[in-house]
Amino acid sequence: MTHPLWAPWRMDYILGPKPDSCVLCLPPDDLSHDEERLVLYRGKTAFVIMNKFPYNNGHIMVAPLRHVMDLPLLAAEESTEIMELLKQCTTILREFFKPQGINVGLNLGEAAGAGIRDHLHFHLVPRWNGDSSFMAVMSETRVIPDHLASTYTKLKPLFARLRPGQPA
């Protein structure tokens, strides 16, 4: 038995043009599309972006600004900033969403589940007891309770207060 789920924002992806370039590579001096791309924060060597196809509400990613695909290829400065952003993102997600847990992960390579295998990125996914309800178990469907644009608007001010090297 199928269970339809209305998700009108997916039509933009289905009908829209697919980029030939890396979807995680940001133009360095052009911030004009950051809201459209769901970029929450740009640091010196890394950035925070919302996942356009989230596993759960509040699913965000931390990635290096430089196009790099493997951990050993990160410069020390990139590794440090990414770890600091992961810590700060965890604080913000806990504050805003009040989850009972957070999955933090990195998929290296297609076999490991990397959907964007050529640009390293860490996932942070807020979790709540029972969020894998009957929808996910019975019909392999996730319910995202807030529209991406609405969540972005709510989260953006929290990321605006971030300063490199400072706690959230």
mmCIF file of C-alpha atoms in Angstrom:
data_model
loop_
_atom_site.group_PDB
_atom_site.id
_atom_site.type_symbol
_atom_site.label_atom_id
_atom_site.label_comp_id
_atom_site.label_asym_id
_atom_site.label_seq_id
_atom_site.Cartn_x
_atom_site.Cartn_y
_atom_site.Cartn_z
ATOM 1 C CA MET A 1 0.000 0.000 0.000
ATOM 2 C CA THR A 2 1.413 3.392 -0.947
ATOM 3 C CA HIS A 3 1.035 6.568 1.074
ATOM 4 C CA PRO A 4 1.305 9.780 -0.942
ATOM 5 C CA LEU A 5 3.169 12.631 0.681
ATOM 6 C CA TRP A 6 2.705 16.172 -0.608
ATOM 7 C CA ALA A 7 6.099 17.863 -1.053
ATOM 8 C CA PRO A 8 5.667 20.686 -3.590
ATOM 9 C CA TRP A 9 9.200 22.053 -3.138
ATOM 10 C CA ARG A 10 10.586 18.871 -4.743
ATOM 11 C CA MET A 11 9.139 19.934 -8.120
ATOM 12 C CA ASP A 12 11.864 22.594 -8.446
ATOM 13 C CA TYR A 13 14.466 19.834 -8.220
ATOM 14 C CA ILE A 14 12.604 17.432 -10.512
ATOM 15 C CA LEU A 15 11.993 19.953 -13.299
ATOM 16 C CA GLY A 16 14.938 22.269 -12.700
ATOM 17 C CA PRO A 17 18.267 22.189 -14.463
ATOM 18 C CA LYS A 18 20.929 19.930 -12.973
ATOM 19 C CA PRO A 19 24.305 21.567 -12.469
ATOM 20 C CA ASP A 20 27.352 20.270 -14.299
ATOM 21 C CA SER A 21 29.607 21.619 -11.574
ATOM 22 C CA CYS A 22 29.965 20.652 -7.914
ATOM 23 C CA VAL A 23 26.865 21.706 -5.943
ATOM 24 C CA LEU A 24 29.002 22.356 -2.856
ATOM 25 C CA CYS A 25 31.519 24.672 -4.495
ATOM 26 C CA LEU A 26 30.601 28.243 -3.587
ATOM 27 C CA PRO A 27 31.694 31.231 -5.638
ATOM 28 C CA PRO A 28 34.228 32.919 -3.335
ATOM 29 C CA ASP A 29 33.140 36.536 -3.694
ATOM 30 C CA ASP A 30 29.464 36.151 -4.633
ATOM 31 C CA LEU A 31 27.175 35.957 -1.609
ATOM 32 C CA SER A 32 24.082 36.934 -3.598
ATOM 33 C CA HIS A 33 22.872 33.332 -3.962
ATOM 34 C CA ASP A 34 23.637 32.158 -0.416
ATOM 35 C CA GLU A 35 19.982 32.245 0.687
ATOM 36 C CA GLU A 36 18.862 30.345 -2.421
ATOM 37 C CA ARG A 37 21.646 27.802 -1.836
ATOM 38 C CA LEU A 38 20.759 27.657 1.906
ATOM 39 C CA VAL A 39 24.238 28.724 3.028
ATOM 40 C CA LEU A 40 24.031 29.530 6.735
ATOM 41 C CA TYR A 41 27.638 30.572 7.373
ATOM 42 C CA ARG A 42 30.901 31.172 5.493
ATOM 43 C CA GLY A 43 34.147 30.989 7.399
ATOM 44 C CA LYS A 44 37.731 31.426 6.289
ATOM 45 C CA THR A 45 38.178 27.855 4.965
ATOM 46 C CA ALA A 46 34.820 26.133 5.579
ATOM 47 C CA PHE A 47 31.078 26.777 5.490
ATOM 48 C CA VAL A 48 27.716 25.551 6.812
ATOM 49 C CA ILE A 49 24.819 24.780 4.475
ATOM 50 C CA MET A 50 21.394 23.222 4.888
ATOM 51 C CA ASN A 51 20.782 19.934 3.112
ATOM 52 C CA LYS A 52 18.223 20.521 0.326
ATOM 53 C CA PHE A 53 17.119 16.903 0.607
ATOM 54 C CA PRO A 54 17.180 16.382 4.389
ATOM 55 C CA TYR A 55 16.849 13.184 6.373
ATOM 56 C CA ASN A 56 15.232 15.191 9.152
ATOM 57 C CA ASN A 57 14.250 18.774 9.872
ATOM 58 C CA GLY A 58 17.401 20.802 10.609
ATOM 59 C CA HIS A 59 19.761 18.563 8.607
ATOM 60 C CA ILE A 60 22.834 20.701 7.924
ATOM 61 C CA MET A 61 26.286 20.086 6.482
ATOM 62 C CA VAL A 62 29.776 21.454 7.126
ATOM 63 C CA ALA A 63 32.230 21.446 4.223
ATOM 64 C CA PRO A 64 35.549 22.981 3.229
ATOM 65 C CA LEU A 65 35.318 25.909 0.828
ATOM 66 C CA ARG A 66 38.030 24.255 -1.241
ATOM 67 C CA HIS A 67 36.934 21.412 -3.531
ATOM 68 C CA VAL A 68 38.531 18.427 -1.799
ATOM 69 C CA MET A 69 37.287 14.856 -1.586
ATOM 70 C CA ASP A 70 39.284 13.075 1.137
ATOM 71 C CA LEU A 71 40.230 13.748 4.765
ATOM 72 C CA PRO A 72 43.993 13.379 4.289
ATOM 73 C CA LEU A 73 43.831 16.135 1.643
ATOM 74 C CA LEU A 74 42.562 18.743 4.130
ATOM 75 C CA ALA A 75 45.016 21.395 5.262
ATOM 76 C CA ALA A 76 45.441 21.732 9.027
ATOM 77 C CA GLU A 77 43.599 25.070 9.002
ATOM 78 C CA GLU A 78 40.636 23.483 7.180
ATOM 79 C CA SER A 79 40.487 20.557 9.606
ATOM 80 C CA THR A 80 40.553 22.902 12.582
ATOM 81 C CA GLU A 81 37.820 25.169 11.241
ATOM 82 C CA ILE A 82 35.603 22.244 10.216
ATOM 83 C CA MET A 83 35.865 20.711 13.704
ATOM 84 C CA GLU A 84 35.089 24.068 15.313
ATOM 85 C CA LEU A 85 32.065 24.502 13.047
ATOM 86 C CA LEU A 86 30.852 20.992 13.887
ATOM 87 C CA LYS A 87 30.984 21.922 17.574
ATOM 88 C CA GLN A 88 29.221 25.249 17.009
ATOM 89 C CA CYS A 89 26.565 23.644 14.791
ATOM 90 C CA THR A 90 25.891 21.053 17.471
ATOM 91 C CA THR A 91 25.316 23.847 20.000
ATOM 92 C CA ILE A 92 22.973 25.718 17.640
ATOM 93 C CA LEU A 93 20.977 22.603 16.727
ATOM 94 C CA ARG A 94 20.566 21.713 20.401
ATOM 95 C CA GLU A 95 19.486 25.245 21.250
ATOM 96 C CA PHE A 96 17.036 25.670 18.382
ATOM 97 C CA PHE A 97 15.562 22.202 17.779
ATOM 98 C CA LYS A 98 16.030 20.685 21.237
ATOM 99 C CA PRO A 99 16.743 17.223 19.764
ATOM 100 C CA GLN A 100 17.288 14.183 21.936
ATOM 101 C CA GLY A 101 20.332 13.302 19.832
ATOM 102 C CA ILE A 102 22.319 14.397 16.787
ATOM 103 C CA ASN A 103 23.868 12.166 14.140
ATOM 104 C CA VAL A 104 27.202 13.575 12.949
ATOM 105 C CA GLY A 105 28.781 11.762 10.040
ATOM 106 C CA LEU A 106 30.986 11.746 6.986
ATOM 107 C CA ASN A 107 30.619 9.412 4.016
ATOM 108 C CA LEU A 108 33.880 8.972 2.092
ATOM 109 C CA GLY A 109 33.264 7.516 -1.348
ATOM 110 C CA GLU A 110 30.204 6.309 -3.205
ATOM 111 C CA ALA A 111 30.323 2.849 -1.572
ATOM 112 C CA ALA A 112 30.119 4.555 1.833
ATOM 113 C CA GLY A 113 26.975 6.418 0.796
ATOM 114 C CA ALA A 114 28.423 9.742 -0.358
ATOM 115 C CA GLY A 115 25.830 11.392 -2.585
ATOM 116 C CA ILE A 116 28.305 14.158 -3.448
ATOM 117 C CA ARG A 117 31.477 12.103 -3.438
ATOM 118 C CA ASP A 118 33.857 14.692 -4.889
ATOM 119 C CA HIS A 119 33.427 17.361 -2.190
ATOM 120 C CA LEU A 120 33.961 16.278 1.410
ATOM 121 C CA HIS A 121 31.097 17.248 3.745
ATOM 122 C CA PHE A 122 29.958 16.335 7.237
ATOM 123 C CA HIS A 123 26.272 15.830 8.034
ATOM 124 C CA LEU A 124 24.585 16.914 11.268
ATOM 125 C CA VAL A 125 21.076 15.500 11.643
ATOM 126 C CA PRO A 126 18.932 16.324 14.697
ATOM 127 C CA ARG A 127 17.127 13.244 16.048
ATOM 128 C CA TRP A 128 14.185 12.720 18.366
ATOM 129 C CA ASN A 129 12.954 9.560 20.020
ATOM 130 C CA GLY A 130 10.317 8.148 17.692
ATOM 131 C CA ASP A 131 11.321 10.196 14.641
ATOM 132 C CA SER A 132 11.514 6.938 12.724
ATOM 133 C CA SER A 133 7.795 6.503 13.126
ATOM 134 C CA PHE A 134 5.454 4.328 11.119
ATOM 135 C CA MET A 135 5.952 6.598 8.066
ATOM 136 C CA ALA A 136 9.645 5.757 7.832
ATOM 137 C CA VAL A 137 9.306 2.128 8.877
ATOM 138 C CA MET A 138 6.223 1.131 6.888
ATOM 139 C CA SER A 139 6.442 3.284 3.781
ATOM 140 C CA GLU A 140 10.081 4.425 3.685
ATOM 141 C CA THR A 141 8.906 8.045 3.973
ATOM 142 C CA ARG A 142 10.279 10.822 6.169
ATOM 143 C CA VAL A 143 8.115 13.670 7.359
ATOM 144 C CA ILE A 144 9.892 17.036 7.440
ATOM 145 C CA PRO A 145 7.597 19.297 9.485
ATOM 146 C CA ASP A 146 8.955 22.673 8.366
ATOM 147 C CA HIS A 147 9.614 24.050 4.872
ATOM 148 C CA LEU A 148 13.323 24.494 4.089
ATOM 149 C CA ALA A 149 12.956 28.244 3.479
ATOM 150 C CA SER A 150 11.212 28.678 6.822
ATOM 151 C CA THR A 151 13.866 26.700 8.678
ATOM 152 C CA TYR A 152 16.604 28.701 6.909
ATOM 153 C CA THR A 153 15.014 32.000 7.963
ATOM 154 C CA LYS A 154 14.878 30.809 11.580
ATOM 155 C CA LEU A 155 18.433 29.401 11.676
ATOM 156 C CA LYS A 156 20.282 32.148 9.767
ATOM 157 C CA PRO A 157 20.345 34.657 12.689
ATOM 158 C CA LEU A 158 21.855 31.996 14.964
ATOM 159 C CA PHE A 159 24.708 31.458 12.512
ATOM 160 C CA ALA A 160 25.204 35.205 12.020
ATOM 161 C CA ARG A 161 26.581 35.383 15.559
ATOM 162 C CA LEU A 162 29.362 32.859 14.838
ATOM 163 C CA ARG A 163 32.915 34.089 14.802
ATOM 164 C CA PRO A 164 35.774 31.780 13.852
ATOM 165 C CA GLY A 165 37.298 30.126 16.898
ATOM 166 C CA GLN A 166 34.534 31.289 19.268
ATOM 167 C CA PRO A 167 31.900 29.070 20.912
ATOM 168 C CA ALA A 168 28.341 29.373 19.602
#
